[in-house]
Amino acid sequence: MTHLPYILSSYGLTAIAALWLSIALRLRLKRARARLAGLERAARAQERRSP
Amino acid sequence: MIHPSPSAAAGRPSTGALLHRFANPGRFLRLSRWLFPLLSIAAIVCLAAGLGLGLFFSPADWQQGDAVRIMYVHVPMAILASSGYAALALCGLLSLVWKHPLADLAAMEIGPVGAVVTALCLATGSLWGKPMWGAWWVWDARLTSVLVLFFLYLGHIALIRAFDDPQRGFRAASILAIAGVIDLPIIKFSVAWWNTLHQPDSITLTHAPSMAMSMLVPLAISFAGFALGFAALVTGRLEAAILEHRAQQILTRRAGARA
């Protein structure tokens, strides 16, 4: 199988790109959800405090 | 005098109203909560099946040998690069004509995924070209037009971020996306219009595929997997963008109240 390095490189490159996009998205979603939840909690607390 | 459209007269929402109904960010977040995991799981299942069949069970080509297995990655990437750009242009049109609230955000999130897919199409094509043609790259009409597509994606990403006023950035990027659509038929028909080193299309709408079913089935399943993965990534990224936008709105409101 002389073409093996080319085949492995193609599949490997695709797998790395897919994993990178998926992990970046997971982290971004987690960060965005946490940030919004924190801000909403703070906004609600402020509303309760104000007369 | 303005006459109501037949659908409005019949009490049905017009096309514009329908577009805006599905553009509600809150509705999209509710949709994305179940759609994103569903698309992700479907993509993983299809990719495992399609690439598994392609790598281990489909036959080697009589001429190309095992290098043909690169096709199960390269062809879906090529189709997704073009269709992703068409989606980008559609978002540009929806933004410019109907002021669709989610179109700009969708275009912003499709751009980087489309650029990665196009880069993968070029890289896997190069890895396929080297053992078949003896060259990593040739200035062939198909390869060059896909390279132009990659630059269009990069231009779109850069333009969105190039202005202090985000609306100006979105507007400029939308115009570029719509103008760049001219590259899509060039990519599609380049192998027919010019004498190219790249092989002509094996699958067309008008002719039976010139490929054995034992190769066509894994290719179709791999394509479905990559397409579902593309859709999952864009859905997830759009959800993140909406959440970030909401957080920014709260911060702006808070800053306004303090001032």
mmCIF file of C-alpha atoms in Angstrom:
data_model
loop_
_atom_site.group_PDB
_atom_site.id
_atom_site.type_symbol
_atom_site.label_atom_id
_atom_site.label_comp_id
_atom_site.label_asym_id
_atom_site.label_seq_id
_atom_site.Cartn_x
_atom_site.Cartn_y
_atom_site.Cartn_z
ATOM 1 C CA MET A 1 0.000 0.000 0.000
ATOM 2 C CA THR A 2 2.346 2.750 -1.233
ATOM 3 C CA HIS A 3 -0.333 5.410 -0.984
ATOM 4 C CA LEU A 4 -0.870 4.833 2.726
ATOM 5 C CA PRO A 5 0.942 8.012 3.929
ATOM 6 C CA TYR A 6 -1.240 10.174 1.636
ATOM 7 C CA ILE A 7 -4.437 8.438 2.762
ATOM 8 C CA LEU A 8 -3.507 8.668 6.458
ATOM 9 C CA SER A 9 -2.528 12.334 6.091
ATOM 10 C CA SER A 10 -5.874 13.181 4.432
ATOM 11 C CA TYR A 11 -7.953 11.440 7.087
ATOM 12 C CA GLY A 12 -5.714 12.679 9.910
ATOM 13 C CA LEU A 13 -5.852 16.295 8.779
ATOM 14 C CA THR A 14 -9.652 16.124 8.471
ATOM 15 C CA ALA A 15 -9.969 14.511 11.916
ATOM 16 C CA ILE A 16 -7.715 17.157 13.509
ATOM 17 C CA ALA A 17 -9.707 20.014 11.908
ATOM 18 C CA ALA A 18 -13.046 18.472 12.938
ATOM 19 C CA LEU A 19 -11.841 17.901 16.503
ATOM 20 C CA TRP A 20 -10.405 21.416 16.737
ATOM 21 C CA LEU A 21 -13.701 22.983 15.538
ATOM 22 C CA SER A 22 -15.767 20.781 17.882
ATOM 23 C CA ILE A 23 -13.630 21.418 20.977
ATOM 24 C CA ALA A 24 -13.470 25.168 20.261
ATOM 25 C CA LEU A 25 -17.271 25.213 19.918
ATOM 26 C CA ARG A 26 -17.793 23.223 23.154
ATOM 27 C CA LEU A 27 -15.577 25.654 25.091
ATOM 28 C CA ARG A 28 -17.182 28.723 23.486
ATOM 29 C CA LEU A 29 -20.709 27.485 24.259
ATOM 30 C CA LYS A 30 -19.767 26.656 27.851
ATOM 31 C CA ARG A 31 -18.183 30.077 28.344
ATOM 32 C CA ALA A 32 -21.101 31.940 26.724
ATOM 33 C CA ARG A 33 -23.721 30.059 28.795
ATOM 34 C CA ALA A 34 -21.833 30.655 32.044
ATOM 35 C CA ARG A 35 -21.275 34.356 31.277
ATOM 36 C CA LEU A 36 -24.916 34.985 30.378
ATOM 37 C CA ALA A 37 -26.191 33.072 33.430
ATOM 38 C CA GLY A 38 -23.890 35.124 35.688
ATOM 39 C CA LEU A 39 -24.994 38.423 34.159
ATOM 40 C CA GLU A 40 -28.691 37.495 34.351
ATOM 41 C CA ARG A 41 -28.300 36.443 37.997
ATOM 42 C CA ALA A 42 -26.618 39.770 38.803
ATOM 43 C CA ALA A 43 -29.300 41.723 36.906
ATOM 44 C CA ARG A 44 -32.089 39.902 38.793
ATOM 45 C CA ALA A 45 -30.400 40.535 42.148
ATOM 46 C CA GLN A 46 -30.045 44.233 41.300
ATOM 47 C CA GLU A 47 -33.730 44.439 40.326
ATOM 48 C CA ARG A 48 -34.741 42.890 43.684
ATOM 49 C CA ARG A 49 -32.544 45.341 45.601
ATOM 50 C CA SER A 50 -33.822 48.459 43.833
ATOM 51 C CA PRO A 51 -37.196 49.784 45.186
ATOM 52 C CA MET B 1 -52.598 52.370 -3.531
ATOM 53 C CA ILE B 2 -50.858 49.338 -2.064
ATOM 54 C CA HIS B 3 -52.602 46.053 -2.734
ATOM 55 C CA PRO B 4 -52.194 43.271 -0.179
ATOM 56 C CA SER B 5 -50.430 40.150 -1.446
ATOM 57 C CA PRO B 6 -52.692 37.133 -2.136
ATOM 58 C CA SER B 7 -51.257 35.294 0.880
ATOM 59 C CA ALA B 8 -51.877 38.291 3.152
ATOM 60 C CA ALA B 9 -55.382 38.661 1.761
ATOM 61 C CA ALA B 10 -55.979 35.000 2.518
ATOM 62 C CA GLY B 11 -54.857 35.585 6.093
ATOM 63 C CA ARG B 12 -51.554 33.727 5.617
ATOM 64 C CA PRO B 13 -48.240 35.312 6.682
ATOM 65 C CA SER B 14 -46.198 36.730 3.774
ATOM 66 C CA THR B 15 -42.730 35.360 2.883
ATOM 67 C CA GLY B 16 -41.065 38.200 4.796
ATOM 68 C CA ALA B 17 -43.200 37.570 7.885
ATOM 69 C CA LEU B 18 -42.430 33.848 7.683
ATOM 70 C CA LEU B 19 -38.698 34.571 7.413
ATOM 71 C CA HIS B 20 -38.850 36.766 10.491
ATOM 72 C CA ARG B 21 -40.912 34.170 12.379
ATOM 73 C CA PHE B 22 -38.025 31.708 11.975
ATOM 74 C CA ALA B 23 -35.458 34.418 12.690
ATOM 75 C CA ASN B 24 -36.495 35.003 16.283
ATOM 76 C CA PRO B 25 -33.332 34.410 18.397
ATOM 77 C CA GLY B 26 -35.354 33.015 21.334
ATOM 78 C CA ARG B 27 -37.088 30.553 19.026
ATOM 79 C CA PHE B 28 -33.739 29.606 17.496
ATOM 80 C CA LEU B 29 -32.254 28.920 20.952
ATOM 81 C CA ARG B 30 -35.175 26.623 21.801
ATOM 82 C CA LEU B 31 -34.720 24.868 18.437
ATOM 83 C CA SER B 32 -30.945 24.611 18.832
ATOM 84 C CA ARG B 33 -31.267 22.960 22.277
ATOM 85 C CA TRP B 34 -32.454 19.702 20.658
ATOM 86 C CA LEU B 35 -31.275 20.205 17.078
ATOM 87 C CA PHE B 36 -27.571 20.623 17.901
ATOM 88 C CA PRO B 37 -27.144 17.302 19.794
ATOM 89 C CA LEU B 38 -29.334 15.511 17.245
ATOM 90 C CA LEU B 39 -27.245 16.766 14.295
ATOM 91 C CA SER B 40 -24.000 15.985 16.138
ATOM 92 C CA ILE B 41 -25.009 12.379 16.909
ATOM 93 C CA ALA B 42 -26.315 11.807 13.356
ATOM 94 C CA ALA B 43 -23.043 13.212 11.943
ATOM 95 C CA ILE B 44 -20.872 10.936 14.112
ATOM 96 C CA VAL B 45 -22.923 7.837 13.167
ATOM 97 C CA CYS B 46 -22.857 8.652 9.419
ATOM 98 C CA LEU B 47 -19.144 9.519 9.456
ATOM 99 C CA ALA B 48 -18.217 6.325 11.302
ATOM 100 C CA ALA B 49 -20.262 4.238 8.838
ATOM 101 C CA GLY B 50 -19.267 6.103 5.656
ATOM 102 C CA LEU B 51 -15.549 6.469 6.354
ATOM 103 C CA GLY B 52 -15.373 2.932 7.803
ATOM 104 C CA LEU B 53 -16.940 1.512 4.632
ATOM 105 C CA GLY B 54 -14.747 3.726 2.451
ATOM 106 C CA LEU B 55 -11.494 2.841 4.209
ATOM 107 C CA PHE B 56 -11.959 -0.868 4.856
ATOM 108 C CA PHE B 57 -14.708 -2.310 2.633
ATOM 109 C CA SER B 58 -14.878 -0.375 -0.631
ATOM 110 C CA PRO B 59 -12.689 -1.714 -3.452
ATOM 111 C CA ALA B 60 -9.482 -0.051 -4.636
ATOM 112 C CA ASP B 61 -9.659 1.671 -8.027
ATOM 113 C CA TRP B 62 -8.204 -0.298 -10.952
ATOM 114 C CA GLN B 63 -6.155 2.722 -12.010
ATOM 115 C CA GLN B 64 -5.592 4.766 -8.840
ATOM 116 C CA GLY B 65 -5.271 1.898 -6.381
ATOM 117 C CA ASP B 66 -5.931 2.700 -2.729
ATOM 118 C CA ALA B 67 -5.387 6.453 -3.204
ATOM 119 C CA VAL B 68 -9.019 6.594 -4.342
ATOM 120 C CA ARG B 69 -10.010 6.310 -0.660
ATOM 121 C CA ILE B 70 -9.056 9.991 -0.283
ATOM 122 C CA MET B 71 -12.211 10.648 -2.314
ATOM 123 C CA TYR B 72 -14.437 9.871 0.727
ATOM 124 C CA VAL B 73 -13.008 12.953 2.444
ATOM 125 C CA HIS B 74 -12.118 15.176 -0.506
ATOM 126 C CA VAL B 75 -15.419 15.080 -2.458
ATOM 127 C CA PRO B 76 -17.690 15.912 0.545
ATOM 128 C CA MET B 77 -15.334 18.779 1.444
ATOM 129 C CA ALA B 78 -15.495 20.112 -2.138
ATOM 130 C CA ILE B 79 -19.310 19.994 -2.234
ATOM 131 C CA LEU B 80 -19.596 21.552 1.237
ATOM 132 C CA ALA B 81 -17.122 24.326 0.370
ATOM 133 C CA SER B 82 -19.354 25.441 -2.521
ATOM 134 C CA SER B 83 -22.698 24.890 -0.793
ATOM 135 C CA GLY B 84 -21.397 26.619 2.362
ATOM 136 C CA TYR B 85 -20.534 29.641 0.263
ATOM 137 C CA ALA B 86 -23.999 29.557 -1.339
ATOM 138 C CA ALA B 87 -25.464 29.602 2.195
ATOM 139 C CA LEU B 88 -23.194 32.540 3.031
ATOM 140 C CA ALA B 89 -24.465 34.449 -0.022
ATOM 141 C CA LEU B 90 -28.070 33.594 0.891
ATOM 142 C CA CYS B 91 -27.463 35.035 4.374
ATOM 143 C CA GLY B 92 -26.024 38.157 2.720
ATOM 144 C CA LEU B 93 -29.150 38.486 0.586
ATOM 145 C CA LEU B 94 -31.457 37.951 3.577
ATOM 146 C CA SER B 95 -29.521 40.584 5.500
ATOM 147 C CA LEU B 96 -29.457 43.207 2.741
ATOM 148 C CA VAL B 97 -33.013 42.746 1.435
ATOM 149 C CA TRP B 98 -35.095 41.595 4.407
ATOM 150 C CA LYS B 99 -32.905 42.792 7.316
ATOM 151 C CA HIS B 100 -33.191 39.273 8.715
ATOM 152 C CA PRO B 101 -32.053 39.523 12.372
ATOM 153 C CA LEU B 102 -30.106 36.256 12.384
ATOM 154 C CA ALA B 103 -28.672 36.410 8.842
ATOM 155 C CA ASP B 104 -25.596 38.469 9.758
ATOM 156 C CA LEU B 105 -24.783 36.287 12.745
ATOM 157 C CA ALA B 106 -25.304 33.137 10.647
ATOM 158 C CA ALA B 107 -22.988 34.477 7.928
ATOM 159 C CA MET B 108 -20.375 35.333 10.555
ATOM 160 C CA GLU B 109 -20.500 31.748 11.873
ATOM 161 C CA ILE B 110 -20.656 29.984 8.482
ATOM 162 C CA GLY B 111 -17.558 31.847 7.214
ATOM 163 C CA PRO B 112 -14.840 30.249 9.402
ATOM 164 C CA VAL B 113 -16.344 26.729 9.087
ATOM 165 C CA GLY B 114 -16.548 27.173 5.306
ATOM 166 C CA ALA B 115 -12.937 28.400 5.184
ATOM 167 C CA VAL B 116 -11.720 25.335 7.133
ATOM 168 C CA VAL B 117 -13.731 23.023 4.844
ATOM 169 C CA THR B 118 -12.282 24.717 1.730
ATOM 170 C CA ALA B 119 -8.754 24.488 3.150
ATOM 171 C CA LEU B 120 -9.359 20.769 3.800
ATOM 172 C CA CYS B 121 -10.651 20.344 0.244
ATOM 173 C CA LEU B 122 -7.446 21.938 -1.107
ATOM 174 C CA ALA B 123 -5.172 19.990 1.261
ATOM 175 C CA THR B 124 -6.782 16.579 0.635
ATOM 176 C CA GLY B 125 -6.851 17.340 -3.105
ATOM 177 C CA SER B 126 -3.144 18.081 -2.938
ATOM 178 C CA LEU B 127 -2.517 14.836 -1.041
ATOM 179 C CA TRP B 128 -4.485 12.978 -3.725
ATOM 180 C CA GLY B 129 -2.782 14.859 -6.562
ATOM 181 C CA LYS B 130 0.783 14.059 -5.512
ATOM 182 C CA PRO B 131 0.603 10.244 -6.002
ATOM 183 C CA MET B 132 -1.708 10.548 -9.059
ATOM 184 C CA TRP B 133 -0.285 13.522 -10.981
ATOM 185 C CA GLY B 134 3.176 13.665 -9.449
ATOM 186 C CA ALA B 135 2.588 17.252 -8.260
ATOM 187 C CA TRP B 136 1.185 18.780 -5.067
ATOM 188 C CA TRP B 137 -0.323 21.676 -6.997
ATOM 189 C CA VAL B 138 -1.032 22.678 -10.595
ATOM 190 C CA TRP B 139 -2.563 25.961 -11.770
ATOM 191 C CA ASP B 140 -5.514 24.046 -13.147
ATOM 192 C CA ALA B 141 -8.908 25.782 -13.602
ATOM 193 C CA ARG B 142 -10.652 23.672 -10.929
ATOM 194 C CA LEU B 143 -7.893 24.027 -8.335
ATOM 195 C CA THR B 144 -7.435 27.736 -8.969
ATOM 196 C CA SER B 145 -11.169 28.509 -8.762
ATOM 197 C CA VAL B 146 -11.372 26.638 -5.414
ATOM 198 C CA LEU B 147 -8.355 28.618 -4.184
ATOM 199 C CA VAL B 148 -10.256 31.794 -5.142
ATOM 200 C CA LEU B 149 -13.202 30.473 -3.104
ATOM 201 C CA PHE B 150 -10.881 30.049 -0.112
ATOM 202 C CA PHE B 151 -9.729 33.675 -0.499
ATOM 203 C CA LEU B 152 -13.373 34.784 -0.741
ATOM 204 C CA TYR B 153 -14.073 33.074 2.587
ATOM 205 C CA LEU B 154 -11.015 34.752 4.141
ATOM 206 C CA GLY B 155 -12.098 38.119 2.704
ATOM 207 C CA HIS B 156 -15.562 37.659 4.190
ATOM 208 C CA ILE B 157 -14.141 36.836 7.644
ATOM 209 C CA ALA B 158 -11.777 39.842 7.477
ATOM 210 C CA LEU B 159 -14.437 42.291 6.215
ATOM 211 C CA ILE B 160 -16.881 41.482 9.027
ATOM 212 C CA ARG B 161 -14.223 42.425 11.569
ATOM 213 C CA ALA B 162 -12.712 45.341 9.611
ATOM 214 C CA PHE B 163 -15.036 48.143 10.784
ATOM 215 C CA ASP B 164 -15.639 49.739 14.179
ATOM 216 C CA ASP B 165 -19.354 49.755 13.383
ATOM 217 C CA PRO B 166 -20.357 46.068 13.093
ATOM 218 C CA GLN B 167 -23.295 46.931 10.802
ATOM 219 C CA ARG B 168 -20.930 48.359 8.194
ATOM 220 C CA GLY B 169 -18.831 45.225 8.409
ATOM 221 C CA PHE B 170 -21.866 42.980 7.940
ATOM 222 C CA ARG B 171 -23.034 45.066 4.984
ATOM 223 C CA ALA B 172 -19.654 44.991 3.221
ATOM 224 C CA ALA B 173 -19.283 41.255 3.871
ATOM 225 C CA SER B 174 -22.805 40.601 2.525
ATOM 226 C CA ILE B 175 -21.971 42.424 -0.721
ATOM 227 C CA LEU B 176 -18.736 40.438 -1.068
ATOM 228 C CA ALA B 177 -20.590 37.163 -0.381
ATOM 229 C CA ILE B 178 -23.197 37.921 -3.063
ATOM 230 C CA ALA B 179 -20.615 39.076 -5.627
ATOM 231 C CA GLY B 180 -18.460 36.016 -4.942
ATOM 232 C CA VAL B 181 -21.249 33.660 -6.017
ATOM 233 C CA ILE B 182 -19.899 34.103 -9.563
ATOM 234 C CA ASP B 183 -17.087 31.707 -8.548
ATOM 235 C CA LEU B 184 -19.495 28.808 -7.874
ATOM 236 C CA PRO B 185 -20.503 28.068 -11.510
ATOM 237 C CA ILE B 186 -16.860 28.561 -12.505
ATOM 238 C CA ILE B 187 -15.849 25.848 -10.000
ATOM 239 C CA LYS B 188 -18.667 23.558 -11.115
ATOM 240 C CA PHE B 189 -18.119 23.868 -14.869
ATOM 241 C CA SER B 190 -14.347 24.471 -14.913
ATOM 242 C CA VAL B 191 -13.694 20.815 -15.783
ATOM 243 C CA ALA B 192 -16.094 21.063 -18.742
ATOM 244 C CA TRP B 193 -15.131 24.538 -20.020
ATOM 245 C CA TRP B 194 -11.367 24.066 -19.904
ATOM 246 C CA ASN B 195 -8.945 21.255 -20.514
ATOM 247 C CA THR B 196 -7.972 20.420 -16.957
ATOM 248 C CA LEU B 197 -5.808 17.895 -15.177
ATOM 249 C CA HIS B 198 -8.612 17.474 -12.648
ATOM 250 C CA GLN B 199 -10.990 14.686 -13.638
ATOM 251 C CA PRO B 200 -14.529 15.568 -14.820
ATOM 252 C CA ASP B 201 -17.547 15.081 -12.496
ATOM 253 C CA SER B 202 -18.385 11.420 -11.825
ATOM 254 C CA ILE B 203 -21.852 12.291 -10.497
ATOM 255 C CA THR B 204 -24.168 14.576 -12.490
ATOM 256 C CA LEU B 205 -27.898 15.248 -12.414
ATOM 257 C CA THR B 206 -28.399 14.232 -16.039
ATOM 258 C CA HIS B 207 -26.339 11.030 -16.325
ATOM 259 C CA ALA B 208 -25.993 7.823 -14.366
ATOM 260 C CA PRO B 209 -22.960 7.976 -12.043
ATOM 261 C CA SER B 210 -19.760 6.661 -13.617
ATOM 262 C CA MET B 211 -18.801 5.025 -10.337
ATOM 263 C CA ALA B 212 -19.440 1.578 -8.881
ATOM 264 C CA MET B 213 -22.185 1.321 -6.246
ATOM 265 C CA SER B 214 -19.613 -0.126 -3.831
ATOM 266 C CA MET B 215 -17.898 3.284 -3.930
ATOM 267 C CA LEU B 216 -20.982 5.444 -4.357
ATOM 268 C CA VAL B 217 -22.702 4.207 -1.161
ATOM 269 C CA PRO B 218 -19.780 4.995 1.223
ATOM 270 C CA LEU B 219 -19.334 8.333 -0.554
ATOM 271 C CA ALA B 220 -23.011 9.233 -0.077
ATOM 272 C CA ILE B 221 -22.924 8.232 3.613
ATOM 273 C CA SER B 222 -19.663 10.158 4.207
ATOM 274 C CA PHE B 223 -21.139 13.209 2.486
ATOM 275 C CA ALA B 224 -24.266 12.979 4.683
ATOM 276 C CA GLY B 225 -22.020 12.763 7.761
ATOM 277 C CA PHE B 226 -19.892 15.768 6.820
ATOM 278 C CA ALA B 227 -22.985 17.787 5.824
ATOM 279 C CA LEU B 228 -24.666 16.997 9.156
ATOM 280 C CA GLY B 229 -21.422 17.886 10.955
ATOM 281 C CA PHE B 230 -21.250 21.203 9.084
ATOM 282 C CA ALA B 231 -24.880 21.935 10.032
ATOM 283 C CA ALA B 232 -24.205 20.963 13.677
ATOM 284 C CA LEU B 233 -21.145 23.226 13.872
ATOM 285 C CA VAL B 234 -23.000 26.183 12.373
ATOM 286 C CA THR B 235 -26.038 25.617 14.659
ATOM 287 C CA GLY B 236 -23.804 25.424 17.742
ATOM 288 C CA ARG B 237 -21.741 28.447 16.735
ATOM 289 C CA LEU B 238 -24.912 30.452 16.045
ATOM 290 C CA GLU B 239 -26.270 29.501 19.473
ATOM 291 C CA ALA B 240 -23.005 30.690 21.072
ATOM 292 C CA ALA B 241 -23.117 33.938 19.056
ATOM 293 C CA ILE B 242 -26.687 34.667 20.226
ATOM 294 C CA LEU B 243 -25.744 34.008 23.869
ATOM 295 C CA GLU B 244 -22.679 36.284 23.528
ATOM 296 C CA HIS B 245 -24.858 38.967 21.896
ATOM 297 C CA ARG B 246 -27.350 38.781 24.779
ATOM 298 C CA ALA B 247 -24.559 39.080 27.341
ATOM 299 C CA GLN B 248 -23.227 42.107 25.493
ATOM 300 C CA GLN B 249 -26.708 43.682 25.511
ATOM 301 C CA ILE B 250 -26.959 43.258 29.300
ATOM 302 C CA LEU B 251 -23.527 44.852 29.768
ATOM 303 C CA THR B 252 -24.441 47.767 27.472
ATOM 304 C CA ARG B 253 -27.729 48.291 29.350
ATOM 305 C CA ARG B 254 -25.881 48.223 32.669
ATOM 306 C CA ALA B 255 -23.296 50.736 31.416
ATOM 307 C CA GLY B 256 -26.140 52.968 30.138
ATOM 308 C CA ALA B 257 -27.915 52.849 33.516
ATOM 309 C CA ARG B 258 -24.704 53.825 35.355
ATOM 310 C CA ALA B 259 -23.973 56.781 33.011
#
